[in-house]
Coordinates of C-alpha atoms and ligand atoms in Angstrom, one line a residue:
X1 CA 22.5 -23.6 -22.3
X2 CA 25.2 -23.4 -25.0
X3 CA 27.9 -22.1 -22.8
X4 CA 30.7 -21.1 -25.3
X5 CA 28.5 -19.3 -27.4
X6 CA 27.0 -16.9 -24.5
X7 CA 31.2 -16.7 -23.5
X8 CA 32.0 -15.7 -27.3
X9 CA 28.5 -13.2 -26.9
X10 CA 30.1 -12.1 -23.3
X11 CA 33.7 -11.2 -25.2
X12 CA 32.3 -9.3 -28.0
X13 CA 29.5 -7.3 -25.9
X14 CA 32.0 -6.2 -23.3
X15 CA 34.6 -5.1 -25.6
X16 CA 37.5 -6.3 -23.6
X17 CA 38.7 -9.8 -25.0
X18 CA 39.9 -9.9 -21.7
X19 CA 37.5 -9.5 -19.3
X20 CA 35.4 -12.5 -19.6
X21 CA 37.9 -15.0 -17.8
X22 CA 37.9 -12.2 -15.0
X23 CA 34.8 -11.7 -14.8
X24 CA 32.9 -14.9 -15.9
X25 CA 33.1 -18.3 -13.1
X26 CA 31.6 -20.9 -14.5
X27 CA 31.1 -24.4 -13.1
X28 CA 33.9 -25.9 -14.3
X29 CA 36.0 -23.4 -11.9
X30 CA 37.4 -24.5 -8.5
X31 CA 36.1 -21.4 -7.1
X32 CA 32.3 -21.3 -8.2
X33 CA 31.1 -22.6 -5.4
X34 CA 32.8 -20.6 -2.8
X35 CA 31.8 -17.6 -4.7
X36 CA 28.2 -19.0 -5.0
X37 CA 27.7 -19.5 -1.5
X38 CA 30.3 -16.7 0.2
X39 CA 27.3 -14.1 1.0
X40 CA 24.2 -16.6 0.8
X41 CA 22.4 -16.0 4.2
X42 CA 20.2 -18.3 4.9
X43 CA 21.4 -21.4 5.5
X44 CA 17.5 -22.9 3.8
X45 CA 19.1 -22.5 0.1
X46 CA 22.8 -23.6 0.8
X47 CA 22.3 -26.8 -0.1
X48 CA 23.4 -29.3 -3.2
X49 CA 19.6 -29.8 -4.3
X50 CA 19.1 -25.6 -4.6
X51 CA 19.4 -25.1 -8.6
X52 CA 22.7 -23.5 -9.4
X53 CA 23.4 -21.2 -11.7
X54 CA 25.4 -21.6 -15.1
X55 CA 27.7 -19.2 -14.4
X56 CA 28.3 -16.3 -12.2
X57 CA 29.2 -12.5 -13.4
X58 CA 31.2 -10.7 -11.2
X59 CA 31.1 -7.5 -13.5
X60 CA 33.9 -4.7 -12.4
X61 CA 32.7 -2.0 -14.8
X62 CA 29.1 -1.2 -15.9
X63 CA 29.5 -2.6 -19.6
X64 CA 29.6 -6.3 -18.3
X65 CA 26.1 -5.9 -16.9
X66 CA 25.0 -4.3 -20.3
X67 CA 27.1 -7.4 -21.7
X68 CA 25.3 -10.0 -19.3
X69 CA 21.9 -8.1 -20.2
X70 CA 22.5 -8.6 -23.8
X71 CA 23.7 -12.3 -24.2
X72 CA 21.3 -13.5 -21.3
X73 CA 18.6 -12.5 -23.5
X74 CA 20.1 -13.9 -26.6
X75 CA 20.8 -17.2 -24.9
X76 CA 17.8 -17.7 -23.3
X77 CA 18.7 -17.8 -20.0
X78 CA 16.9 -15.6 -16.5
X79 CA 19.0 -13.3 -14.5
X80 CA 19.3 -13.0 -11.0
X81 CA 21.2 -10.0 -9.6
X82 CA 22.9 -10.1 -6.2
X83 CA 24.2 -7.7 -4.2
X84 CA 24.4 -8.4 -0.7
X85 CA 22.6 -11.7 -0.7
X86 CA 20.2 -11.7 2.0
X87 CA 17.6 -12.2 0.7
X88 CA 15.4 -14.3 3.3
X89 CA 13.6 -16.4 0.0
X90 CA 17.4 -16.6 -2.0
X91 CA 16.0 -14.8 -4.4
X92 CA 18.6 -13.3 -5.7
X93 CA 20.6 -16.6 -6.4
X94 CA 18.0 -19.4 -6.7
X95 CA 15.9 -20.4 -9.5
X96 CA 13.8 -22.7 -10.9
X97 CA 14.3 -21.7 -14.3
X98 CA 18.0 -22.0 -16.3
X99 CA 19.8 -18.8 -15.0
X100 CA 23.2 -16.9 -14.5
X101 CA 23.7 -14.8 -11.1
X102 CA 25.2 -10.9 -12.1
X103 CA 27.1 -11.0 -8.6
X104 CA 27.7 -7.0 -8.1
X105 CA 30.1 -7.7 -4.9
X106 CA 33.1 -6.2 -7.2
X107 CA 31.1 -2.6 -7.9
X108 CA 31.2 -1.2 -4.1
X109 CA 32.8 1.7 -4.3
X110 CA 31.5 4.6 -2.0
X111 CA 32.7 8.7 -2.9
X112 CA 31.4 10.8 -0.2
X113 CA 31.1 14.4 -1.0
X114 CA 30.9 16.1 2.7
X115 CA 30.4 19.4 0.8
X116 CA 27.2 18.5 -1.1
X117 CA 26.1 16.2 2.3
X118 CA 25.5 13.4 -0.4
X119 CA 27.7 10.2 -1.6
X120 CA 27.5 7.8 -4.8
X121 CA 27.5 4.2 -3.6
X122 CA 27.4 1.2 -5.5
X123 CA 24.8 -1.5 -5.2
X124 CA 27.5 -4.0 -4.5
X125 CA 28.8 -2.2 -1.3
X126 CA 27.5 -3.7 2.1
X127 CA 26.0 -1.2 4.8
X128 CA 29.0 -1.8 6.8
X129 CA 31.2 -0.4 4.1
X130 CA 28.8 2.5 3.2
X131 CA 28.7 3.5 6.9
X132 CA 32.7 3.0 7.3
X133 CA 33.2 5.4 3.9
X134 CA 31.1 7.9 5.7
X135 CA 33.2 8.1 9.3
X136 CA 36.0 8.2 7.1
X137 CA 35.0 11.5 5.8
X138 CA 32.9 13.0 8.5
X139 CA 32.0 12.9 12.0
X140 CA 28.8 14.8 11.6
X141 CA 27.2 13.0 8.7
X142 CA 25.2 9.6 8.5
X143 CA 22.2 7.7 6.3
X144 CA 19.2 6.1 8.0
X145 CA 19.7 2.3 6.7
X146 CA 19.9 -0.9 8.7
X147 CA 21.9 -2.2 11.2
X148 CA 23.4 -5.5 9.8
X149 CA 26.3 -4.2 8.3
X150 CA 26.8 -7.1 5.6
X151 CA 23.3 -6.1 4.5
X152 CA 23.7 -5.2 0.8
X153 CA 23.1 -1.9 -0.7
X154 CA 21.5 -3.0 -3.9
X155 CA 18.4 -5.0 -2.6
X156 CA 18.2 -3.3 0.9
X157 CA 17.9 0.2 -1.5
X158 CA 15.7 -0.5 -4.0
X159 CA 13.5 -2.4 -1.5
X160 CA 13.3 0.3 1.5
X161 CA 15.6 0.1 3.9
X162 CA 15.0 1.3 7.7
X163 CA 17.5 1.8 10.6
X164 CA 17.8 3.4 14.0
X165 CA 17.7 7.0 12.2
X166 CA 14.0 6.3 10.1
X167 CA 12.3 7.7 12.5
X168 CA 14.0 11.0 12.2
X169 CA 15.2 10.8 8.0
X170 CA 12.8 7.8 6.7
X171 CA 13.6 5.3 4.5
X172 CA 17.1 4.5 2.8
X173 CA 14.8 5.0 0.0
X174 CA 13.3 7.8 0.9
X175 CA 17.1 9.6 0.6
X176 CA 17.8 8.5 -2.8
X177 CA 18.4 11.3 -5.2
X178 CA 19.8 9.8 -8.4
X179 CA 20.6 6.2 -9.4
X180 CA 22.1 4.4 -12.6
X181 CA 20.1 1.3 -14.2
X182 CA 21.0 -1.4 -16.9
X183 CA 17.7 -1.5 -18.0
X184 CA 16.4 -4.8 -20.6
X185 CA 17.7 -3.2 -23.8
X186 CA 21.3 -3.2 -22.0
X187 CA 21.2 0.4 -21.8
X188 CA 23.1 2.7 -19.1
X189 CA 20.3 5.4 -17.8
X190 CA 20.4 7.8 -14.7
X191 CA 17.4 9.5 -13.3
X192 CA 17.2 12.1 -16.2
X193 CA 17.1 8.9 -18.8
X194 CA 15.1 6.5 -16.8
X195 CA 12.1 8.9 -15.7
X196 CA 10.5 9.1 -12.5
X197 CA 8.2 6.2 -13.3
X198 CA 11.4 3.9 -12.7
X199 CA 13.1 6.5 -10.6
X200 CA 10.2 6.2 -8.0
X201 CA 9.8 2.4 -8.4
X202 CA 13.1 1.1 -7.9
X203 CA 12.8 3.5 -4.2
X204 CA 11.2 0.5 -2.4
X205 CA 9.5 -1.5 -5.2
X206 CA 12.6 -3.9 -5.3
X207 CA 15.0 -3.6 -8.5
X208 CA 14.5 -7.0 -9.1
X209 CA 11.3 -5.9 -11.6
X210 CA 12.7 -3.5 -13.2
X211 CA 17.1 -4.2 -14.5
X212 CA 20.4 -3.9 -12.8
X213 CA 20.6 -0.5 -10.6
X214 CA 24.6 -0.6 -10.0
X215 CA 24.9 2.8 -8.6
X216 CA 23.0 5.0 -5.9
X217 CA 23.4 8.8 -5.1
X218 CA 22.2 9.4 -2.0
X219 CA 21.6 12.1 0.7
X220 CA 23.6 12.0 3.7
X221 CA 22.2 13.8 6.8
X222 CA 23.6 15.7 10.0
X223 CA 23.8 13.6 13.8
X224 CA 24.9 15.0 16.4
X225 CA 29.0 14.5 17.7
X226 CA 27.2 12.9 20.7
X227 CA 24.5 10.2 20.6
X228 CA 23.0 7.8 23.3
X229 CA 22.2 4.0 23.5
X230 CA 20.5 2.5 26.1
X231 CA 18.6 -0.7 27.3
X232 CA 16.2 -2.0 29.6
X233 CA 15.6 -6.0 29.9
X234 CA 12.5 -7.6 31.6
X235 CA 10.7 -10.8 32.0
X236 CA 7.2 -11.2 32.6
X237 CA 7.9 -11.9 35.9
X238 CA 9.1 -7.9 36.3
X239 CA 5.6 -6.8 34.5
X240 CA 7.3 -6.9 31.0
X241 CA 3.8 -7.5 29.6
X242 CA 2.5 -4.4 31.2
X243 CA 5.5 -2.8 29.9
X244 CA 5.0 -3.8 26.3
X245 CA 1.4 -3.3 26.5
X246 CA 2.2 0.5 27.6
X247 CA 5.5 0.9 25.0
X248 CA 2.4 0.3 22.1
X249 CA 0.7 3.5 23.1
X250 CA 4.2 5.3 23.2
X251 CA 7.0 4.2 21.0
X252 CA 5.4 6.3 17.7
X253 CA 4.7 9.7 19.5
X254 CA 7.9 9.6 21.0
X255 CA 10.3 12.7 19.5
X256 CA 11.6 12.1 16.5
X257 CA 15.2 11.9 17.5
X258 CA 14.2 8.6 19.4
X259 CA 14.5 5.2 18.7
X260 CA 13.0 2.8 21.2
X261 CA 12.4 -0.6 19.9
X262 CA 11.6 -3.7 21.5
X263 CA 13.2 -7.4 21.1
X264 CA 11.2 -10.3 22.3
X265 CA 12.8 -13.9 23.3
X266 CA 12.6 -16.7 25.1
X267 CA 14.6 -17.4 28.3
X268 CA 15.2 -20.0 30.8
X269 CA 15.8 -17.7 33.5
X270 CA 18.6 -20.0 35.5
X271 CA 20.0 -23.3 34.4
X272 CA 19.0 -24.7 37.7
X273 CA 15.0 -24.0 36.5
X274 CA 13.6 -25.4 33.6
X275 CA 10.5 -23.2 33.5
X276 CA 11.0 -20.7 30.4
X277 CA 9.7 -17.2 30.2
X278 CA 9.8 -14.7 28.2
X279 CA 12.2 -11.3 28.3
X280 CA 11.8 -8.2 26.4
X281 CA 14.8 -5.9 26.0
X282 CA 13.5 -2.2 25.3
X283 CA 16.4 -0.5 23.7
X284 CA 17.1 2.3 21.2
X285 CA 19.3 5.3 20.5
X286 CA 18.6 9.0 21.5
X287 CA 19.8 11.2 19.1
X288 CA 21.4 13.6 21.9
X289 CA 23.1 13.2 25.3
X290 CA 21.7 11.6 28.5
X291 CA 20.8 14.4 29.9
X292 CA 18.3 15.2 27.7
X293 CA 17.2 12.1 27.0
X294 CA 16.4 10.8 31.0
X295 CA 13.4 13.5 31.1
X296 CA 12.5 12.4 28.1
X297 CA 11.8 9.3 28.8
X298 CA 10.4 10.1 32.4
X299 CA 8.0 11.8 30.8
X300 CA 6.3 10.0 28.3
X301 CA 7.3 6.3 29.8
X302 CA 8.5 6.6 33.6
X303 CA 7.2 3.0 34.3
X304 CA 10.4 1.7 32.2
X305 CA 13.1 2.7 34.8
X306 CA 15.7 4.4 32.4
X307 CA 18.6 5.0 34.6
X308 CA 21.7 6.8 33.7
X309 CA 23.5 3.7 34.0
X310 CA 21.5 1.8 31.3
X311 CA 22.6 4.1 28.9
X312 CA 25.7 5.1 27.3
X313 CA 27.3 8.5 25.2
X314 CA 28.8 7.7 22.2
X315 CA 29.2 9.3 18.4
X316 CA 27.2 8.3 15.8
X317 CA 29.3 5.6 14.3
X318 CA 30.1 3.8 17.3
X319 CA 26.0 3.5 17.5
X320 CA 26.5 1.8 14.4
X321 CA 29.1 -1.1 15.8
X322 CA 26.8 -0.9 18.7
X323 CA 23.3 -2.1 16.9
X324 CA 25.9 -4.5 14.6
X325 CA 26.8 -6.4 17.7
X326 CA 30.3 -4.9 18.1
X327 CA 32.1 -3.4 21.1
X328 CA 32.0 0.4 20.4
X329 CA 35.4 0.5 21.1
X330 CA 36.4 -1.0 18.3
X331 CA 38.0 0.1 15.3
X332 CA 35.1 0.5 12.6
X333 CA 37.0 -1.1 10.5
X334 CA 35.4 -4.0 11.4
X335 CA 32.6 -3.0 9.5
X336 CA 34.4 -3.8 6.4
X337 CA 34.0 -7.4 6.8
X338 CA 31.4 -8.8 4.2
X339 CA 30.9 -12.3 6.0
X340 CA 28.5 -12.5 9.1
X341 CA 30.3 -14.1 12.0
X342 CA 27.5 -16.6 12.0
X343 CA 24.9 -18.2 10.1
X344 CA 22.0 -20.1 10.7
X345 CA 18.7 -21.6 8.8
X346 CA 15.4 -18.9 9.4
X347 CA 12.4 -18.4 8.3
X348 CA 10.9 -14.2 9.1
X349 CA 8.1 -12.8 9.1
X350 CA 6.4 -9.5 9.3
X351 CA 3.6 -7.4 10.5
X352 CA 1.9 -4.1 11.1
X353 CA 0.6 -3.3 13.8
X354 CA -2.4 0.0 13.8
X355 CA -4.4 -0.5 17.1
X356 CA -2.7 -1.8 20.4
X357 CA -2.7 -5.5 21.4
X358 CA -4.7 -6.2 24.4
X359 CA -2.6 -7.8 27.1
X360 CA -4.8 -11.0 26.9
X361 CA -3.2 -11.1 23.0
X362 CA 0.1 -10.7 24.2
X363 CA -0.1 -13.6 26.7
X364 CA -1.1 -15.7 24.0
X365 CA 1.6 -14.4 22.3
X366 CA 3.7 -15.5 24.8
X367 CA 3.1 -18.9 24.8
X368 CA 2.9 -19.7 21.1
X369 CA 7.2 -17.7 21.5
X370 CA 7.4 -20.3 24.2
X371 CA 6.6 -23.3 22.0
X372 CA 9.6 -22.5 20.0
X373 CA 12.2 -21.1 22.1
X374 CA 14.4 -20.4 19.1
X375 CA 12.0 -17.3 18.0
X376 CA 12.4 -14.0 18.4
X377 CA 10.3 -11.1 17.7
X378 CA 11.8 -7.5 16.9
X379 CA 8.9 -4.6 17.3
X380 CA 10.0 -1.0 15.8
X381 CA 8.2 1.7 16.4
X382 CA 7.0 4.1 13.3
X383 CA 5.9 7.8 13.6
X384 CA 7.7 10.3 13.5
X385 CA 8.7 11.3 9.7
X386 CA 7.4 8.0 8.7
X387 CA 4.1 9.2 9.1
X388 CA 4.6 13.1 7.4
X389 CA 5.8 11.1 4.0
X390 CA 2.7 10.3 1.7
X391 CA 2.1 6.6 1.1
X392 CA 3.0 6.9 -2.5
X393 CA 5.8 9.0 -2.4
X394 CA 7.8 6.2 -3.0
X395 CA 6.1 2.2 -3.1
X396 CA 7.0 1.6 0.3
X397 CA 3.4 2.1 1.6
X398 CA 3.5 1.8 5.4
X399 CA 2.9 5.2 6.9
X400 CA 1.0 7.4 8.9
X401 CA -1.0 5.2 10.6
X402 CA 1.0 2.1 11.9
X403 CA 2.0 2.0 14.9
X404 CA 5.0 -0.6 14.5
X405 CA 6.4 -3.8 12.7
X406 CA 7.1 -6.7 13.3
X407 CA 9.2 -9.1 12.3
X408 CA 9.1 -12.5 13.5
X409 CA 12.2 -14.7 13.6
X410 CA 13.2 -18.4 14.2
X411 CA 16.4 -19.6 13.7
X412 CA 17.6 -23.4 13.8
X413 CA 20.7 -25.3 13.0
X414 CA 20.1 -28.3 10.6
X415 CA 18.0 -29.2 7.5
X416 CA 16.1 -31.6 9.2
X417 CA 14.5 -29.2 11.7
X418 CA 13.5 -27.2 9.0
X419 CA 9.3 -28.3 8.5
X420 CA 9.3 -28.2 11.8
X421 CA 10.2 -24.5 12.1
X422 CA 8.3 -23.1 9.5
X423 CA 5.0 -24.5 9.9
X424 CA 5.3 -23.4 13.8
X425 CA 6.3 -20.2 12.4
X426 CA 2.9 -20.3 9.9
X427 CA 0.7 -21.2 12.8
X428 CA 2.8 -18.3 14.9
X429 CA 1.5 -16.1 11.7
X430 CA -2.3 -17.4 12.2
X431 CA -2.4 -16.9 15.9
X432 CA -1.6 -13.2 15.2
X433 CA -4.1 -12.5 12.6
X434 CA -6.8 -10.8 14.7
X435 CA -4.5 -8.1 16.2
X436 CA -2.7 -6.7 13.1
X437 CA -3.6 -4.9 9.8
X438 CA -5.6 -6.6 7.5
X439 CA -7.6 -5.9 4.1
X440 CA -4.7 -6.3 3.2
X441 CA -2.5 -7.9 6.5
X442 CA 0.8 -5.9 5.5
X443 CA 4.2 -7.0 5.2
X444 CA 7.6 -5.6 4.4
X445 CA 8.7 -6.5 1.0
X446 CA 13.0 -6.5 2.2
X447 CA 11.4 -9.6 4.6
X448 CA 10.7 -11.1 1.7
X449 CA 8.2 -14.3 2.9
X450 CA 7.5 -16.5 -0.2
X451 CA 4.1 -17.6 1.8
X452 CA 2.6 -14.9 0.7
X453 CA 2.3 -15.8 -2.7
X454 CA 4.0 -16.0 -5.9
X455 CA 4.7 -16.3 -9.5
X456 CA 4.9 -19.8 -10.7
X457 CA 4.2 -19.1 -14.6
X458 CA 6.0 -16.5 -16.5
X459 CA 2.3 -15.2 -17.2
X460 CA 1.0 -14.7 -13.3
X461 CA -2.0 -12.3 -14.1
X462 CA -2.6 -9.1 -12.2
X463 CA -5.0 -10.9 -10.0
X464 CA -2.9 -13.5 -8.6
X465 CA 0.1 -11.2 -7.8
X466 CA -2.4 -9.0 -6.4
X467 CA -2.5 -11.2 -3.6
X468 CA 1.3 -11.0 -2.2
X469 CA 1.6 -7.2 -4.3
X470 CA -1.4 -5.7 -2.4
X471 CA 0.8 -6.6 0.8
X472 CA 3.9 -5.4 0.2
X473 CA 2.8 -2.2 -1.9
X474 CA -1.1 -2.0 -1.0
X475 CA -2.4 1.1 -3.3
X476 CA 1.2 1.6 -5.1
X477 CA 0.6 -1.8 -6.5
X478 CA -1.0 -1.3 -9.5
X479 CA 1.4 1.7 -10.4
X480 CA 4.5 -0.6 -10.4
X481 CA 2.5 -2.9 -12.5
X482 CA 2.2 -0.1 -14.9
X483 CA 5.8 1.0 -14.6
X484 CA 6.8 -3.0 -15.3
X485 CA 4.6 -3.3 -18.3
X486 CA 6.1 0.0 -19.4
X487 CA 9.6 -1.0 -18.9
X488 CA 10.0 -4.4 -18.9
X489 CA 7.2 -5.4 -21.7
X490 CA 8.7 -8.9 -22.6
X491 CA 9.4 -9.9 -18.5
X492 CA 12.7 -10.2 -19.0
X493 CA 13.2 -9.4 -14.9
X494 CA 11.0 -12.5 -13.8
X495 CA 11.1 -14.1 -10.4
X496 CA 8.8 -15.3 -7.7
X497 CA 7.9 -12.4 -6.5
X498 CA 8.9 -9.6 -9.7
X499 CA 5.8 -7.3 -10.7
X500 CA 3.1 -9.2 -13.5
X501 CA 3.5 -7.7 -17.3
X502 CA -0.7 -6.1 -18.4
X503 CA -1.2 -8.1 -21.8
X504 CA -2.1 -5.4 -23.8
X505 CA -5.8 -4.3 -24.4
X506 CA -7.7 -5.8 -27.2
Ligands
LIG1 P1 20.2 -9.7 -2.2 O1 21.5 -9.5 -3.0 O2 19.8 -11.1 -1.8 O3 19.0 -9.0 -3.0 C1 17.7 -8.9 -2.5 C2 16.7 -8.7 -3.7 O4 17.1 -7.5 -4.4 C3 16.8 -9.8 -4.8 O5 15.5 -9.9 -5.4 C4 17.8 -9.3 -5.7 O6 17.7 -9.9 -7.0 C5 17.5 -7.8 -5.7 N1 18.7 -7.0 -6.0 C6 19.8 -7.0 -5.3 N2 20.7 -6.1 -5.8 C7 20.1 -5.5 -6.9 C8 20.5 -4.6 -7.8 N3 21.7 -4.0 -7.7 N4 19.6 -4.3 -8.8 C9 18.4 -4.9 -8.9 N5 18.0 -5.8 -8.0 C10 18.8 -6.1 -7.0 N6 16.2 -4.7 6.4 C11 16.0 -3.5 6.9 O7 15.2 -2.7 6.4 N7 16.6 -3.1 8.1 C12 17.4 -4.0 8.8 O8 18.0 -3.6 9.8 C13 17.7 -5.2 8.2 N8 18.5 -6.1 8.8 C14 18.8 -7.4 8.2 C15 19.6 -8.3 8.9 C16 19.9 -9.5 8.3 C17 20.8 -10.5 9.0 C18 19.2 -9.9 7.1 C19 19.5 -11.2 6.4 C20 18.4 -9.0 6.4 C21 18.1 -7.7 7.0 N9 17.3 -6.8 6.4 C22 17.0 -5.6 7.0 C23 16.6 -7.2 5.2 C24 17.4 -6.6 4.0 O9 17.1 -5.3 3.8 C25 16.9 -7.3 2.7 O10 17.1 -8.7 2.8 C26 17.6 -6.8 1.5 O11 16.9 -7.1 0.3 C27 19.0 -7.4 1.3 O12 19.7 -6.8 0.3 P2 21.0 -7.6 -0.3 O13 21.5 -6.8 -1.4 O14 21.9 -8.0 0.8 O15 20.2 -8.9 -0.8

């Protein structure tokens, strides 16, 4: 990698002589690796033997992507873009292959227009700062995304994107109405220029495949001045298995305006016992007050107890500091910060679930959790407008017809625990075979699980990604294919898991 030549390429391209010492760290500088490993996640791929990149791009204006585009190319080396960085494979800032990271943490600006009920947000904002712009502006408006507010809005976006709200609005996705690209030729286009062949696949297909997205218009959509949270937690001593076993048949038909998931862990009930159990916490958020939400739940699933003291009024944005693990009390403010208080090595996991697990499944269940006590399952109930959106209205496929996800979890602390922890989580994945989909066993492409397959030539055929593609995408597959081959003809956008290129017909 001839450094000083892709700098010189950098200068010229950008059109600021300027710029490039701003915007360009390269290893030489005392602050590469703090800016290399500031949002990395997952502990697995902060390490000295993890490849590095050449240099890091922190562009503050759309020409230094077209710039990086353009010399990247020229000089032979891959791109990986990173917005948020949570990627649970490092994805988007580990590579096998010679590469430079276009880090977008600079471009997060978020314009709310409470008029139009919409807001441009770029890629490089973090949930937390999207849902802090909103508040700022109104009381009344929200977007369905996720709950961990250093979450990026760049890969959570383009690869789906589901919250507390999903069940009511769908998708992040599903509420994009206009985005800007760099696309391989370095060229700027917004949903006019692209198409809708690009415009639908970057809405849950991942952007990875398909150039830079650096900016997202998207819908913002009414909650109430009043919302509720609530929680109910259980061991299997208290009949949580029953409880579960009944919260399958019930969590999707429930209203729309309610959220009722369920988080699975292990406990060791008191520290005097040594015996450890398992305790499910049902909680979620009713789009409404108490009042309205105690029948509902009395109704449809009286064996779970909901009190009036489990649950608690709020607004909408406090909901938000709620499900990030803040005090609602708190200034929202804190969703501003871009660092997670904590970090930790994991390896996920995920599911779909389309006929109920027998209680005999769960038990089993049970004790694989039990054999690693740092797991954690999180089980989210779909329906609701989940299931009134076509599977190919955008490439996120997992509709009507599932009843929930769900993502398994472990967590540890050092590198040397790590084979241990991920082949119990692999035979965690096994065990669970028989009672989720299959042909194909779905997954959730923003849990991005390298097990599943991936790309280890530049060339990987259509067959081969077919087998981690069919997965994520299941009949939308071979349409991002099509859109990749159409818009990325030379691969240019290659990583472990970016779409194959069709060799042409002969
Ligand atoms: P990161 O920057 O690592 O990018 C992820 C992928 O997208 C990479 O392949 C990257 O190259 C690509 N990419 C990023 N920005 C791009 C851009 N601007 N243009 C093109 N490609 C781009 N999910 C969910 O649906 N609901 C939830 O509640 C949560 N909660 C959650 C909590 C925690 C702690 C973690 C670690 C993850 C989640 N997720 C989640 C999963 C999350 O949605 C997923 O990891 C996203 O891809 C993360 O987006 P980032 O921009 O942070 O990742």
């Amino acid at each position: 990698f001839d450094q000083v030549s892709f700098l010189q390429c950098f200068s010229l391209h950008s059109l600021q002589s300027n710029s490039t010492s701003l915007t360009i760290t390269t290893r030489n500088d005392p602050t590469y690796i703090s800016l290399l490993q500031s949002s990395i996640q997952n502990l697995r791929f902060l390490n000295t033997s993890s490849p590095s990149p050449q240099l890091i791009v922190t562009p503050v204006h759309p020409f230094q992507i077209q710039a990086a585009i353009v010399c990247s190319q020229k000089h032979g080396v891959h791109v990986r873009v990173r917005s948020g960085g949570h990627d649970y494979e490092g994805l988007s800032y580990v590579s096998q292959i010679p590469f430079i990271i276009i880090d977008l943490r600079n471009m997060r600006s978020v314009e709310v227009d409470v008029e139009k009920e919409c807001a441009w947000v770029e890629s490089g904002a973090t949930l937390g700062e999207l849902y802090y712009g909103i508040s700022q502006k109104s009381k009344f408006l929200g977007f369905p995304a996720g709950s961990c507010p250093t979450v990026g809005v760049g890969g959570h976006v383009s690869g789906g994107g589901f919250g507390t709200i999903f069940r009511k609005y769908g998708l992040a996705a599903d509420n994009v109405i206009d985005a800007k690209i760099v696309d391989v030729n370095g060229k700027i286009l917004d949903r006019k220029a692209m198409g809708e062949d690009i415009f639908w696949a970057i809405r849950g297909g991942g952007g990875a495949s398909f150039g830079v997205i650096f900016s997202w218009k998207i819908k913002l959509l009414p909650v109430p001045p009043t919302v509720t949270v609530f929680e109910v937690d259980k061991t299997i001593e208290e009949n949580a298995t029953m409880l579960l076993y009944k919260w399958q048949n019930v969590a999707h038909r429930l209203h729309e305006d309610l959220f009722l998931h369920a988080v699975i862990g292990v406990v060791t009930p008191s520290s005097t016992s040594a015996n450890k159990t398992i305790s499910i916490s049902f909680g979620g958020l009713y789009l409404g007050k108490i009042e309205r939400l105690l029948p509902l739940i009395r109704e449809t699933f009286p064996e779970l107890g909901l009190t009036r003291e489990s649950c608690t009024e709020m607004s909408w944005i406090q909901s938000v500091l709620y499900f990030a693990g803040f005090s609602q009390d708190g200034s929202p403010g804190v969703l501003l910060n871009r660092t997670q208080s904590s970090k930790s090595f994991f390896k996920a996991k995920s599911d779909y679930v389309t006929k109920p697990i027998s209680e005999t499944g769960l038990e089993g269940l049970w004790n694989k959790l039990i054999e690693d006590e740092a797991s954690y399952l999180i089980l989210t109930p779909y329906g609701g407008v989940m299931s009134q959106i076509p599977d190919s209205e955008t490439p996120f496929p997992h509709r009507r017809g599932n009843m929930y996800q769900i993502q398994y979890m472990v967590t540890w602390a050092s590198e040397e625990e790590s084979n241990q922890h991920i082949n119990w989580m692999r035979g965690l994945y096994d065990y669970m075979a028989p009672y989720v989909s299959s042909f194909p066993r779905a997954a959730y492409m923003n849990y991005r699980d390298l097990d599943l397959g991936r790309n280890y030539i530049v060339n990987t055929t259509y067959a081969q990604a077919s087998v981690w593609g069919l997965k994520y995408f299941k009949s939308n597959f071979r349409r991002l294919v099509k859109v990749k081959t159409a818009s990325d003809p030379t691969n240019f956008f290659w990583n472990e898991q970016s779409f194959p290129v069709l060799s042409p017909r002969r």
